Every structure is written in structure tokens, then in C-alpha cells.
CSV table of C-alpha atoms and ligand atoms in Angstrom, one decimal:
chain,number,residue,atom,x,y,z
A,1062,MET,CA,0.0,0.0,0.0
A,1063,ALA,CA,1.1,3.5,-0.7
A,1064,LYS,CA,1.6,5.8,2.3
A,1065,GLY,CA,-1.3,8.1,2.8
A,1066,ARG,CA,-0.8,11.8,2.8
A,1067,LYS,CA,0.3,13.4,6.0
A,1068,ASN,CA,-0.5,16.9,4.9
A,1069,GLY,CA,-4.1,16.8,3.5
A,1070,LEU,CA,-5.9,20.1,3.8
A,1071,TYR,CA,-9.1,18.6,4.9
A,1072,THR,CA,-8.8,16.3,7.9
A,1073,GLU,CA,-12.3,16.8,9.3
A,1074,LEU,CA,-15.6,15.9,7.7
A,1075,SER,CA,-18.6,17.6,9.2
A,1076,ALA,CA,-21.8,15.5,9.4
A,1077,GLU,CA,-23.6,18.2,7.5
A,1078,LEU,CA,-21.2,18.1,4.6
A,1079,SER,CA,-21.4,14.3,4.6
A,1080,ALA,CA,-25.2,14.5,4.5
A,1081,LEU,CA,-25.1,17.2,1.8
A,1082,MET,CA,-22.9,15.1,-0.4
A,1083,ARG,CA,-25.2,12.1,-0.3
A,1084,THR,CA,-28.3,13.8,-1.6
A,1085,GLY,CA,-29.5,15.4,-4.7
A,1086,TRP,CA,-28.1,13.1,-7.4
A,1087,ALA,CA,-30.0,12.1,-10.5
A,1088,ASP,CA,-30.5,8.4,-11.4
A,1089,THR,CA,-27.9,8.0,-14.2
A,1090,GLU,CA,-28.5,4.3,-14.9
A,1091,ARG,CA,-27.8,3.9,-18.6
A,1092,HIS,CA,-30.5,1.9,-20.3
A,1093,ASP,CA,-29.2,2.6,-23.8
A,1094,LEU,CA,-26.1,0.4,-23.6
A,1095,GLU,CA,-26.0,-2.6,-26.0
A,1096,LEU,CA,-24.1,-5.8,-26.2
A,1097,ASP,CA,-20.5,-5.0,-27.3
A,1098,GLU,CA,-19.8,-6.3,-30.8
A,1099,GLN,CA,-16.9,-8.3,-29.5
A,1100,ALA,CA,-19.1,-10.2,-27.0
A,1101,PRO,CA,-19.9,-13.2,-29.3
A,1102,TYR,CA,-16.3,-13.6,-30.1
A,1103,ALA,CA,-15.3,-13.5,-26.4
A,1104,ALA,CA,-17.9,-16.1,-25.8
A,1105,ARG,CA,-16.3,-18.4,-28.4
A,1106,ARG,CA,-12.9,-17.8,-26.8
A,1107,ARG,CA,-14.3,-18.8,-23.4
A,1108,ALA,CA,-15.8,-22.0,-24.9
A,1109,ALA,CA,-12.4,-22.9,-26.2
A,1110,LEU,CA,-10.8,-22.3,-22.8
A,1111,SER,CA,-13.6,-24.2,-21.1
A,1112,ALA,CA,-13.0,-27.3,-23.3
A,1113,ARG,CA,-9.4,-27.4,-22.0
A,1114,PHE,CA,-10.3,-27.6,-18.4
A,1115,PRO,CA,-13.4,-29.6,-17.8
A,1116,GLY,CA,-14.5,-29.9,-14.2
A,1117,GLU,CA,-12.3,-27.1,-13.0
A,1118,ARG,CA,-12.9,-23.6,-11.7
A,1119,LEU,CA,-10.9,-21.0,-13.6
A,1120,VAL,CA,-10.3,-17.5,-12.2
A,1121,ILE,CA,-8.9,-14.9,-14.5
A,1122,PRO,CA,-8.5,-11.5,-12.8
A,1123,SER,CA,-8.2,-8.1,-14.6
A,1124,GLY,CA,-5.8,-6.6,-12.1
A,1125,ASN,CA,-5.7,-3.5,-9.9
A,1126,LEU,CA,-4.5,0.0,-10.1
A,1127,LYS,CA,-0.8,0.4,-9.3
A,1128,VAL,CA,0.4,3.3,-7.3
A,1129,ARG,CA,3.1,5.3,-9.0
A,1130,SER,CA,3.7,7.6,-6.0
A,1131,ASN,CA,1.5,9.0,-3.3
A,1132,ASP,CA,-1.9,9.9,-4.8
A,1133,ASP,CA,-0.8,9.1,-8.4
A,1134,THR,CA,-1.4,5.8,-10.2
A,1135,TYR,CA,0.0,4.3,-13.4
A,1136,PRO,CA,-2.4,4.2,-16.3
A,1137,PHE,CA,-4.4,1.0,-15.7
A,1138,ARG,CA,-3.6,-1.9,-18.0
A,1139,PRO,CA,-5.9,-4.9,-17.7
A,1140,TYR,CA,-4.4,-8.4,-17.8
A,1141,THR,CA,-4.3,-9.5,-21.4
A,1142,GLY,CA,-6.0,-12.9,-20.9
A,1143,TYR,CA,-8.9,-11.2,-19.1
A,1144,VAL,CA,-9.4,-8.7,-22.0
A,1145,HIS,CA,-9.3,-11.6,-24.5
A,1146,MET,CA,-11.8,-13.7,-22.7
A,1147,THR,CA,-14.3,-10.9,-21.9
A,1148,GLY,CA,-13.7,-7.9,-24.2
A,1149,ASP,CA,-13.7,-5.9,-21.0
A,1150,GLN,CA,-11.1,-3.5,-19.7
A,1151,ALA,CA,-12.3,-2.7,-16.2
A,1152,ARG,CA,-10.0,-2.8,-13.3
A,1153,ASP,CA,-10.6,-5.0,-10.2
A,1154,GLY,CA,-12.6,-7.5,-12.3
A,1155,ALA,CA,-12.3,-11.2,-12.6
A,1156,LEU,CA,-13.8,-13.7,-15.0
A,1157,VAL,CA,-14.8,-17.0,-13.4
A,1158,LEU,CA,-15.6,-20.2,-15.3
A,1159,GLU,CA,-17.5,-22.4,-12.9
A,1160,PRO,CA,-17.6,-26.0,-14.0
A,1161,ARG,CA,-20.9,-27.8,-14.8
A,1162,ALA,CA,-21.6,-31.5,-14.4
A,1163,ASP,CA,-21.8,-31.8,-18.2
A,1164,GLY,CA,-18.1,-30.8,-18.5
A,1165,GLY,CA,-18.8,-27.3,-19.7
A,1166,HIS,CA,-18.7,-24.1,-17.6
A,1167,ASP,CA,-20.9,-21.3,-16.6
A,1168,ALA,CA,-19.1,-18.0,-16.9
A,1169,TYR,CA,-19.6,-14.9,-14.8
A,1170,CYS,CA,-17.7,-11.8,-14.2
A,1171,TYR,CA,-16.8,-10.0,-11.0
A,1172,GLN,CA,-16.9,-6.2,-11.5
A,1173,LEU,CA,-16.3,-3.3,-9.3
A,1174,PRO,CA,-19.7,-1.6,-9.4
A,1175,ARG,CA,-20.5,2.1,-8.9
A,1176,ASP,CA,-19.7,3.6,-5.6
A,1177,SER,CA,-22.6,3.9,-3.3
A,1178,ARG,CA,-23.9,7.4,-2.7
A,1179,ASP,CA,-25.4,6.4,0.6
A,1180,ASN,CA,-22.0,6.8,2.2
A,1181,ASP,CA,-18.8,8.9,1.5
A,1182,GLU,CA,-17.0,6.3,-0.7
A,1183,PHE,CA,-18.0,7.9,-4.0
A,1184,TRP,CA,-16.2,11.2,-3.3
A,1185,ILE,CA,-13.5,10.6,-0.7
A,1186,GLY,CA,-10.3,9.0,-1.8
A,1187,ASN,CA,-8.5,9.5,-5.1
A,1188,THR,CA,-9.8,6.3,-6.6
A,1189,ALA,CA,-13.4,7.2,-5.9
A,1190,GLU,CA,-15.8,7.7,-8.8
A,1191,LEU,CA,-15.9,11.5,-8.5
A,1192,TRP,CA,-12.1,11.5,-8.9
A,1193,MET,CA,-11.7,8.7,-11.4
A,1194,GLY,CA,-14.9,8.9,-13.4
A,1195,ARG,CA,-18.1,6.9,-13.5
A,1196,ARG,CA,-18.0,3.2,-13.6
A,1197,ARG,CA,-20.7,0.9,-15.0
A,1198,THR,CA,-23.4,-0.6,-12.8
A,1199,LEU,CA,-23.5,-4.4,-12.6
A,1200,ALA,CA,-26.6,-4.3,-14.8
A,1201,GLU,CA,-24.9,-2.2,-17.4
A,1202,SER,CA,-21.9,-4.5,-17.4
A,1203,GLU,CA,-24.2,-7.5,-18.0
A,1204,ARG,CA,-25.7,-5.8,-21.0
A,1205,VAL,CA,-22.4,-4.7,-22.5
A,1206,LEU,CA,-20.4,-7.9,-21.8
A,1207,GLY,CA,-23.2,-10.5,-22.2
A,1208,LEU,CA,-22.0,-12.1,-19.0
A,1209,ALA,CA,-23.6,-12.5,-15.6
A,1210,CYS,CA,-21.9,-10.0,-13.3
A,1211,ARG,CA,-21.4,-10.0,-9.6
A,1212,ASP,CA,-19.9,-7.5,-7.1
A,1213,VAL,CA,-16.2,-8.0,-6.8
A,1214,ARG,CA,-16.2,-6.9,-3.2
A,1215,THR,CA,-17.6,-10.2,-2.2
A,1216,ALA,CA,-15.3,-12.2,-4.6
A,1217,ALA,CA,-12.6,-13.1,-2.1
A,1218,ASP,CA,-15.2,-14.4,0.4
A,1219,ASP,CA,-17.2,-16.2,-2.3
A,1220,LEU,CA,-14.1,-18.0,-3.6
A,1221,ALA,CA,-12.9,-18.9,-0.2
A,1222,SER,CA,-16.3,-20.3,0.7
A,1223,VAL,CA,-16.4,-22.5,-2.4
A,1224,ALA,CA,-12.9,-23.7,-1.8
A,1225,SER,CA,-14.2,-26.6,0.3
A,1226,SER,CA,-16.5,-27.8,-2.5
A,1227,GLY,CA,-13.8,-30.2,-3.8
A,1228,VAL,CA,-13.8,-28.5,-7.3
A,1229,PRO,CA,-10.2,-27.9,-8.2
A,1230,THR,CA,-9.4,-24.2,-8.9
A,1231,ARG,CA,-6.9,-22.5,-11.1
A,1232,ILE,CA,-6.1,-18.8,-11.0
A,1233,VAL,CA,-3.8,-16.7,-13.1
A,1234,ARG,CA,-1.1,-15.6,-10.6
A,1235,GLY,CA,0.5,-12.2,-10.2
A,1236,ILE,CA,-2.5,-10.2,-11.2
A,1237,ASP,CA,-4.7,-9.7,-8.2
A,1238,PRO,CA,-3.1,-10.5,-4.8
A,1239,ALA,CA,-6.4,-10.4,-2.8
A,1240,LEU,CA,-8.1,-12.9,-5.1
A,1241,GLU,CA,-5.0,-15.1,-5.2
A,1242,ALA,CA,-5.0,-15.2,-1.4
A,1243,ALA,CA,-8.6,-16.3,-1.3
A,1244,VAL,CA,-8.0,-19.5,-3.3
A,1245,THR,CA,-5.8,-22.5,-2.7
A,1246,THR,CA,-4.2,-23.6,-6.0
A,1247,ASP,CA,-1.1,-25.3,-7.3
A,1248,GLU,CA,1.5,-23.1,-9.0
A,1249,GLU,CA,2.3,-25.5,-11.9
A,1250,ARG,CA,-1.4,-26.0,-12.7
A,1251,ASP,CA,-1.9,-22.2,-12.5
A,1252,ASP,CA,0.9,-21.8,-15.0
A,1253,GLU,CA,-0.9,-24.2,-17.3
A,1254,LEU,CA,-3.9,-21.9,-17.3
A,1255,GLU,CA,-1.7,-18.9,-18.2
A,1256,GLU,CA,-0.2,-21.0,-21.0
A,1257,ALA,CA,-3.6,-21.9,-22.3
A,1258,LEU,CA,-4.7,-18.3,-22.4
A,1259,SER,CA,-1.6,-17.5,-24.4
A,1260,ASP,CA,-2.0,-20.4,-26.7
A,1261,LEU,CA,-5.6,-19.4,-27.4
A,1262,ARG,CA,-4.5,-16.0,-28.7
A,1263,LEU,CA,-2.1,-17.4,-31.3
A,1264,VAL,CA,-4.8,-17.5,-34.0
A,1265,LYS,CA,-6.8,-14.3,-34.2
A,1266,ASP,CA,-10.5,-14.4,-34.9
A,1267,ALA,CA,-12.2,-12.2,-37.5
A,1268,TRP,CA,-13.0,-9.4,-35.0
A,1269,GLU,CA,-9.4,-9.3,-33.8
A,1270,LEU,CA,-8.0,-9.2,-37.4
A,1271,ALA,CA,-10.2,-6.1,-38.0
A,1272,GLU,CA,-8.7,-4.5,-34.9
A,1273,MET,CA,-5.2,-5.3,-36.0
A,1274,ARG,CA,-5.9,-3.6,-39.3
A,1275,LYS,CA,-7.1,-0.5,-37.5
A,1276,ALA,CA,-4.0,-0.5,-35.3
A,1277,VAL,CA,-1.7,-0.8,-38.3
A,1278,ASP,CA,-3.6,1.8,-40.4
A,1279,SER,CA,-3.4,4.3,-37.5
A,1280,THR,CA,0.3,3.5,-37.2
A,1281,VAL,CA,0.8,4.3,-40.9
A,1282,ARG,CA,-0.8,7.6,-40.4
A,1283,GLY,CA,1.3,8.2,-37.3
A,1284,PHE,CA,4.5,7.5,-39.2
A,1285,THR,CA,3.4,9.9,-41.9
A,1286,ASP,CA,2.8,12.6,-39.3
A,1287,ALA,CA,6.2,12.0,-37.8
A,1288,ILE,CA,8.1,12.2,-41.1
A,1289,GLY,CA,6.1,15.3,-41.9
A,1290,GLU,CA,7.6,16.9,-38.8
A,1291,LEU,CA,11.2,15.8,-39.3
A,1292,SER,CA,12.6,19.3,-39.6
A,1293,ARG,CA,11.2,20.1,-36.2
A,1294,ALA,CA,12.8,17.0,-34.8
A,1295,VAL,CA,16.1,18.2,-36.4
A,1296,ALA,CA,15.6,21.5,-34.6
A,1297,SER,CA,14.8,19.9,-31.3
A,1298,SER,CA,15.3,16.1,-30.6
A,1299,GLU,CA,14.0,12.6,-31.0
A,1300,ARG,CA,11.3,13.6,-28.6
A,1301,TRP,CA,9.5,15.5,-31.4
A,1302,ILE,CA,9.1,12.3,-33.3
A,1303,GLU,CA,7.8,10.5,-30.2
A,1304,GLY,CA,5.4,13.3,-29.3
A,1305,THR,CA,4.1,13.6,-32.9
A,1306,PHE,CA,3.4,9.9,-33.1
A,1307,PHE,CA,1.9,9.8,-29.6
A,1308,ARG,CA,-0.7,12.5,-30.6
A,1309,ARG,CA,-2.0,10.2,-33.4
A,1310,ALA,CA,-2.0,7.2,-31.0
A,1311,ARG,CA,-4.1,9.0,-28.4
A,1312,LEU,CA,-6.4,10.5,-30.9
A,1313,GLU,CA,-7.2,7.4,-32.9
A,1314,GLY,CA,-6.4,4.7,-30.3
A,1315,ASN,CA,-5.9,4.1,-26.7
A,1316,SER,CA,-2.2,4.9,-26.7
A,1317,VAL,CA,1.1,3.6,-28.0
A,1318,GLY,CA,1.3,-0.2,-27.7
A,1319,TYR,CA,4.8,0.1,-26.3
A,1320,GLY,CA,7.4,2.8,-25.7
A,1321,SER,CA,8.2,4.3,-29.1
A,1322,ILE,CA,11.7,3.9,-30.2
A,1323,CYS,CA,12.8,7.1,-31.9
A,1324,ALA,CA,16.5,6.3,-32.4
A,1325,ALA,CA,18.7,8.7,-34.4
A,1326,GLY,CA,22.3,8.2,-35.2
A,1327,GLU,CA,24.0,5.6,-33.0
A,1328,HIS,CA,20.9,5.2,-30.8
A,1329,ALA,CA,19.6,3.1,-33.6
A,1330,THR,CA,22.0,0.3,-32.5
A,1331,ILE,CA,20.2,0.1,-29.1
A,1332,MET,CA,17.4,-2.3,-29.5
A,1333,HIS,CA,15.0,-0.7,-27.1
A,1334,TRP,CA,16.0,2.9,-27.1
A,1335,THR,CA,13.1,4.8,-25.5
A,1336,ASP,CA,14.8,7.7,-23.8
A,1337,ASN,CA,14.4,9.5,-27.1
A,1338,ASP,CA,16.3,12.5,-25.9
A,1339,GLY,CA,19.1,12.6,-28.5
A,1340,PRO,CA,19.7,14.9,-31.5
A,1341,VAL,CA,18.3,14.2,-34.9
A,1342,ARG,CA,21.1,15.0,-37.4
A,1343,PRO,CA,21.1,15.2,-41.2
A,1344,GLY,CA,23.4,12.6,-42.6
A,1345,GLU,CA,22.5,10.0,-40.0
A,1346,LEU,CA,19.7,7.5,-39.9
A,1347,LEU,CA,16.5,7.5,-37.8
A,1348,LEU,CA,15.3,4.1,-36.7
A,1349,PHE,CA,11.7,4.6,-35.8
A,1350,ASP,CA,9.8,1.7,-34.2
A,1351,ALA,CA,6.3,2.5,-33.0
A,1352,GLY,CA,2.8,1.1,-32.9
A,1353,VAL,CA,-0.7,2.5,-32.2
A,1354,GLU,CA,-2.8,0.5,-29.8
A,1355,THR,CA,-6.5,0.6,-30.6
A,1356,ARG,CA,-9.1,1.5,-28.0
A,1357,THR,CA,-9.7,-2.2,-27.7
A,1358,LEU,CA,-5.9,-2.7,-26.9
A,1359,TYR,CA,-4.7,-4.4,-30.1
A,1360,THR,CA,-1.3,-3.0,-31.1
A,1361,ALA,CA,0.8,-2.7,-34.3
A,1362,ASP,CA,4.6,-2.9,-34.2
A,1363,VAL,CA,6.2,-1.3,-37.2
A,1364,THR,CA,9.8,0.0,-37.9
A,1365,ARG,CA,11.2,2.1,-40.6
A,1366,THR,CA,14.7,3.3,-40.9
A,1367,LEU,CA,15.1,6.6,-42.7
A,1368,PRO,CA,17.9,8.8,-43.9
A,1369,ILE,CA,17.4,12.1,-42.0
A,1370,SER,CA,18.7,14.1,-44.9
A,1371,GLY,CA,16.4,12.3,-47.4
A,1372,THR,CA,19.1,10.1,-49.1
A,1373,PHE,CA,21.2,7.2,-47.9
A,1374,THR,CA,24.9,7.3,-47.9
A,1375,PRO,CA,26.5,4.4,-49.8
A,1376,VAL,CA,27.3,2.5,-46.6
A,1377,GLN,CA,23.9,3.2,-45.1
A,1378,ARG,CA,22.3,1.9,-48.3
A,1379,GLN,CA,24.5,-1.2,-48.3
A,1380,VAL,CA,23.3,-2.0,-44.8
A,1381,TYR,CA,19.8,-1.1,-45.6
A,1382,ASP,CA,19.6,-3.3,-48.7
A,1383,ALA,CA,21.0,-6.3,-46.8
A,1384,VAL,CA,18.3,-5.9,-44.1
A,1385,TYR,CA,15.6,-5.3,-46.8
A,1386,GLU,CA,16.7,-8.5,-48.6
A,1387,ALA,CA,16.7,-10.4,-45.3
A,1388,GLN,CA,13.2,-9.2,-44.7
A,1389,GLU,CA,12.1,-10.2,-48.1
A,1390,ALA,CA,13.5,-13.7,-47.5
A,1391,GLY,CA,11.8,-13.9,-44.2
A,1392,MET,CA,8.4,-12.7,-45.4
A,1393,ALA,CA,8.5,-15.3,-48.2
A,1394,ALA,CA,8.7,-18.0,-45.6
A,1395,VAL,CA,5.5,-16.8,-43.8
A,1396,LYS,CA,2.7,-19.1,-45.1
A,1397,PRO,CA,0.5,-21.7,-43.5
A,1398,GLY,CA,2.2,-25.0,-42.8
A,1399,ALA,CA,5.7,-23.4,-42.6
A,1400,ALA,CA,7.5,-23.8,-39.3
A,1401,TYR,CA,7.5,-20.7,-37.1
A,1402,ARG,CA,11.3,-20.9,-37.2
A,1403,ASP,CA,11.5,-20.8,-41.0
A,1404,PHE,CA,11.2,-17.0,-41.4
A,1405,HIS,CA,13.8,-16.4,-38.7
A,1406,GLU,CA,16.1,-18.8,-40.4
A,1407,ALA,CA,15.6,-17.3,-43.8
A,1408,SER,CA,16.4,-13.8,-42.6
A,1409,GLN,CA,19.3,-14.8,-40.4
A,1410,ARG,CA,20.9,-16.9,-43.1
A,1411,HIS,CA,20.8,-13.9,-45.4
A,1412,LEU,CA,22.3,-11.6,-42.8
A,1413,ALA,CA,25.0,-14.1,-42.0
A,1414,ALA,CA,25.9,-14.4,-45.7
A,1415,ARG,CA,26.2,-10.6,-46.1
A,1416,LEU,CA,28.3,-10.3,-42.9
A,1417,VAL,CA,30.7,-13.0,-44.2
A,1418,GLU,CA,30.8,-11.3,-47.6
A,1419,TRP,CA,31.8,-8.0,-45.9
A,1420,GLY,CA,34.5,-9.8,-43.9
A,1421,PHE,CA,32.9,-9.1,-40.5
A,1422,ILE,CA,32.5,-12.7,-39.5
A,1423,GLU,CA,34.3,-15.8,-40.6
A,1424,GLY,CA,32.7,-17.9,-43.3
A,1425,PRO,CA,31.6,-19.9,-45.0
A,1426,ALA,CA,28.1,-18.6,-44.5
A,1427,ASP,CA,26.6,-21.9,-43.5
A,1428,ARG,CA,29.2,-22.3,-40.8
A,1429,ALA,CA,28.7,-18.8,-39.5
A,1430,TYR,CA,24.9,-19.3,-39.4
A,1431,ALA,CA,25.3,-22.6,-37.6
A,1432,LEU,CA,27.5,-21.0,-35.0
A,1433,GLY,CA,25.2,-18.0,-34.8
A,1434,LEU,CA,28.0,-15.6,-35.5
A,1435,GLN,CA,25.7,-13.1,-37.2
A,1436,ARG,CA,24.2,-12.4,-33.8
A,1437,ARG,CA,27.0,-10.1,-32.9
A,1438,PHE,CA,25.3,-7.7,-35.2
A,1439,THR,CA,21.7,-8.8,-35.0
A,1440,MET,CA,21.0,-9.7,-31.4
A,1441,ALA,CA,17.2,-10.4,-31.4
A,1442,GLY,CA,15.0,-13.0,-33.1
A,1443,THR,CA,13.5,-11.9,-36.4
A,1444,GLY,CA,10.0,-11.5,-35.1
A,1445,HIS,CA,7.2,-12.4,-32.7
A,1446,MET,CA,3.5,-12.9,-32.4
A,1447,LEU,CA,1.5,-9.6,-32.2
A,1448,GLY,CA,-1.9,-8.8,-30.9
A,1449,LEU,CA,-3.1,-7.5,-27.5
A,1450,ASP,CA,0.5,-7.6,-26.4
A,1451,VAL,CA,3.3,-6.4,-28.6
A,1452,HIS,CA,5.1,-9.6,-27.8
A,1453,ASP,CA,1.9,-11.5,-27.8
A,1454,CYS,CA,1.4,-15.1,-26.6
A,1455,ALA,CA,4.6,-14.9,-24.6
A,1456,GLN,CA,3.5,-17.7,-22.2
A,1457,ALA,CA,2.4,-20.0,-25.0
A,1458,ARG,CA,3.9,-23.5,-25.0
A,1459,ASN,CA,6.9,-23.9,-27.2
A,1460,ALA,CA,5.2,-26.7,-29.2
A,1461,GLU,CA,2.5,-24.3,-30.1
A,1462,TYR,CA,4.7,-21.2,-30.7
A,1463,VAL,CA,8.4,-21.3,-31.4
A,1464,ASP,CA,8.4,-25.0,-32.3
A,1465,GLY,CA,5.0,-24.8,-34.0
A,1466,VAL,CA,3.6,-24.3,-37.4
A,1467,LEU,CA,2.1,-21.2,-38.9
A,1468,GLU,CA,-1.7,-21.2,-39.3
A,1469,PRO,CA,-4.1,-18.7,-41.1
A,1470,GLY,CA,-5.1,-16.0,-38.7
A,1471,MET,CA,-1.7,-15.7,-36.9
A,1472,VAL,CA,-0.3,-12.2,-36.9
A,1473,LEU,CA,3.4,-11.7,-36.5
A,1474,THR,CA,6.2,-9.3,-37.2
A,1475,VAL,CA,9.1,-9.8,-39.5
A,1476,GLU,CA,11.9,-7.5,-38.4
A,1477,PRO,CA,15.4,-8.3,-39.3
A,1478,GLY,CA,18.1,-5.7,-38.4
A,1479,LEU,CA,21.8,-5.0,-38.4
A,1480,TYR,CA,23.4,-3.0,-35.6
A,1481,PHE,CA,27.0,-1.9,-35.7
A,1482,GLN,CA,27.8,-0.5,-32.3
A,1483,ALA,CA,29.7,2.8,-32.1
A,1484,ASP,CA,32.5,1.1,-30.2
A,1485,ASP,CA,32.8,-2.0,-32.3
A,1486,LEU,CA,36.4,-2.2,-33.4
A,1487,THR,CA,35.7,-5.2,-35.7
A,1488,VAL,CA,34.1,-3.1,-38.4
A,1489,PRO,CA,35.4,-0.1,-40.4
A,1490,GLU,CA,34.9,3.2,-38.8
A,1491,GLU,CA,32.2,4.4,-41.2
A,1492,TRP,CA,30.0,1.5,-40.3
A,1493,ARG,CA,30.1,2.2,-36.6
A,1494,GLY,CA,26.9,3.6,-35.1
A,1495,ILE,CA,24.7,2.4,-38.0
A,1496,GLY,CA,21.6,0.6,-37.0
A,1497,VAL,CA,18.9,-0.6,-39.5
A,1498,ARG,CA,15.7,-2.5,-38.8
A,1499,ILE,CA,12.7,-2.9,-41.0
A,1500,GLU,CA,9.6,-4.3,-39.3
A,1501,ASP,CA,6.2,-5.2,-40.8
A,1502,ASP,CA,3.1,-6.8,-39.4
A,1503,LEU,CA,1.9,-9.9,-41.4
A,1504,VAL,CA,-1.2,-12.0,-41.1
A,1505,VAL,CA,-1.0,-15.6,-42.3
A,1506,THR,CA,-3.7,-16.2,-44.9
A,1507,ALA,CA,-5.0,-19.4,-46.4
A,1508,ASP,CA,-2.4,-19.3,-49.2
A,1509,GLY,CA,0.5,-17.2,-47.8
A,1510,HIS,CA,0.4,-13.9,-46.0
A,1511,GLU,CA,-0.8,-10.3,-46.2
A,1512,ASN,CA,1.5,-7.5,-45.1
A,1513,LEU,CA,-0.8,-5.3,-43.1
A,1514,SER,CA,1.8,-2.5,-43.0
A,1515,ALA,CA,2.5,-2.5,-46.7
A,1516,GLY,CA,1.1,1.1,-46.8
A,1517,LEU,CA,4.6,2.3,-45.7
A,1518,PRO,CA,7.4,2.4,-48.2
A,1519,ARG,CA,10.1,-0.3,-47.6
A,1520,SER,CA,12.8,-0.5,-50.2
A,1521,ALA,CA,15.6,2.1,-50.1
A,1522,ASP,CA,14.4,3.8,-53.3
A,1523,GLU,CA,10.8,3.9,-52.0
A,1524,VAL,CA,11.9,5.3,-48.7
A,1525,GLU,CA,13.9,8.1,-50.4
A,1526,ALA,CA,10.9,9.0,-52.6
A,1527,TRP,CA,8.6,8.9,-49.6
A,1528,MET,CA,11.0,11.3,-47.7
A,1529,ALA,CA,11.1,13.6,-50.7
A,1530,ARG,CA,7.4,14.0,-50.8
A,1531,THR,CA,6.6,13.8,-47.1
A,1532,ALA,CA,9.5,15.0,-44.9
A,1533,GLY,CA,8.6,18.4,-43.4
B,622,LIG,N1,9.1,-2.7,-30.7
B,622,LIG,C1,9.5,-3.9,-30.0
B,622,LIG,C2,9.8,-5.0,-31.0
B,622,LIG,O1,9.9,-4.7,-32.2
B,622,LIG,O2,9.7,-6.1,-30.7
B,623,LIG,MN1,9.1,-3.0,-33.1
B,624,LIG,MN1,8.6,-6.3,-32.9
């Protein structure tokens, strides 16, 4: 718990003020709310989860507010598995799947209802409704989610009291300490629930794919905004790029799906550069990796590497072309039935071959690849699943994910890169401090893939032409 304030102005509450606050409020129950369009899809996702755990009680919390400091909290981010299974984003909620005798489950959802106006809870305390905004009533939540809803303030007692029923319970750990304390579960079995929730997100349904398109389309507009303001970034810093993209993300979506990487010059060699406080200098490259997250919390994850002056130097183009070709090779391997590892291998083999050709690692290329020598200059994998989380499905079982096979409806990034650190004495001086990544978001289709982010130029020539017509 955060420490309370020691220096609040108001320490006394008169009985008259308390009584005054409780009266004179209109009935604001919303009777106009309709079933969320995602609800039928969430119901199908719950059915798939139910089928994996017959006879077991499953508890999937949404999570609580986290204190940043004193009266301030971090922006709330619901647990991804909860969002996927309910379509809901409320804090302090929990989905429960209660097993039935026929092997199926009845689903209900704990929700934090509106604060009562019969006492002071609705206006005192910085997480009260008058401070945070109106919540839904339980009846409203039922209409929106298409789920029976109960008051979460009784959840811990409810769950503790059914613990003796002999029904085995699983809970996703690490999300809601109070609910976790109310149940007795086995850690390994709980982990299996989390894995299942990750597995079930590997293939996106039609509704999710439409959201992914929205995320990517907003991201394309955000990139165009940012490039259009490049001269202002040159006059200020990488922060101008970050702020410009963020405005688009907040206007069209919920936010950015991860900290934007606005990496100019040698910052481009730092995989997750998010300080974004460096200069933007003509003659250098800008590696810009950003994604808009929709209001429904699906995110894009796109990278373009741009010559700040508008044209690549010969060395920059040489690196860029190698990464571009590696990405082409990787994307060609994205099709149903292909091993998930295939696109990584195709890209990495290409990069290894180029690095051998340039004399930076010892060949032959097959040997270099087998030993992973290319990784000195390309530290990360070539992509990952994408969806509600930028690195989606991260708890999925290896057999389903990294050792699995691509299926239609999977969405993933293909993002090879080469990074020559500024202090790397094994490469010629003019290569040092160059970092290039090209990242696109692909959906696996019945006969191959579709590049959702194809709206952004990719080849070196296309990028230069784009800069010429867009850069502000
Ligand atoms: N933006 C993080 C990543 O590309 O994985
Ligand atoms: Mn990225
Ligand atoms: Mn990525």
C-alpha cells in the first residue's frame, strides 16, 4: 500500500457536509447500452478455454491500479488474458468459469460496481468515482459484456467459501493479490492456465483481425505525421518524433502499444532505445519503431529506418539493402504449414551471408549461421506474435509457438536488423553507429500472408521517394 498523505488540507468531515454530499443526485443508470460487438467472439474464446479444463474452476483477474507515487497511479492496463476472454477493460474485475456437471462451464464476471452514494466512498479518496470517473453498474456491465456480473467486493469471500467444494481451482497468478490469497491452488497448474490463455491468442478471430488492421492503419498515419515533422525534430530532438506519433496514437487509439523507439544516429544500435532525448542530425539514420494500440488494446509494431537528410549514404544503403533482402527472404517464408522458425532462419541466413561477404564474421556462411556468429550484429530474433500484447502469446507453449507451425489468422512481425555498435572495433569506422531495422506486421492467410503495414514504403528507393514527398 502507498503511504497516505500526512498533509491533506481537509482532515475533518462535518456531518452536515457528509449528508449534503449524499443527496440530490440524479439516477444515471444507462438503459441505452447494448451488447459489445466483441461479446460473441469473447464467448467463443471462453468456450475454447472451457474445453481445455473440464470440471475445474478458472479464475482470470483483470488486475488492480498500481500506485506510482503518493496519490498518483499508473495508467491501468488490464491483464491481457482477461481482455481476450471478456472484451472488458475494467480494473478490479475477474472472470470466473464455474464447472458444470456436463463438462462445460458457466461464466460470470466480477466487477467493481459504482460507488454507493449512501456513504462517502464515492467522493472521498482518489480512486473514488468522483475522482476517477463513472464506472458501470452491474446491470450495465451485464448488458455490455453479455455475462452475468457480480460485485467483486464479495469475490474473495465467495471464492474462499467454495474452496471446500472439492472443485479444483486455477487462477492466473501475479494479477490480483487479494483474489489469489482467497484460493488455494497449485503453481504448476496455474501456469498451465496462463499458457492456455496465451495459446488461445495465437490465431486471431475475424474481429481481432479487423482491430489489427485498425492498429496498423493508425500507425501508418502516425509514421506519416512524424516524417512530416522531421525538420522540427532536427531543430529539437528525437522527442519531437515521439510526441508527434503519440498524438496520433491517443487521438485514434488508446495509446502507443509500447514505448516508441525514436532512435537517431548511434541510438539506432540500441534495440529498445526509448529515452528519445538525442539529437536528430542530417546525414544520420533515424530508426523509428512504433505502434498505435487501438481503444480495444490491439497494437501494431512497425519499424522504418530513414535517412534524415532524405538520401542514404553508400554505406547506409549497403546495410539497408541487406536488411531489406533479409526481410524479403523472411516474409517469403510466412505461409500456412511453414515452421514458425522458418522465417527467422531465412532472414538470419541472409544476414550471415552478407556479414561473411563483408568480412565481418568468418565464413563460410553456413558455418557462420550454424554458430550464430551473425548475432554479434543482430541480437534479437526476427519477429514475434503480435496482438493484444506487442510480444503476444509470450507464455504459450513452445510446441504451439516457437516450435509450432504457422496457421491462417496468426499475426506476426518480420523484423530483421543489423546493428553496428559505435565502439565496435571489428568493423570499419564508417560502419560504426549504424543501425537498421525494417519491421512489418503480417497476417498468415490461407495461401500465404498479407503484409498489413504495406502502406509504408520499404525499399531504399521507395523510402527516399517517400521522404522527398513527405518530410517536413
Ligand atoms: N518494438 C519492439 C519490437 O519490435 O519487438
Ligand atoms: Mn518494433
Ligand atoms: Mn517487434
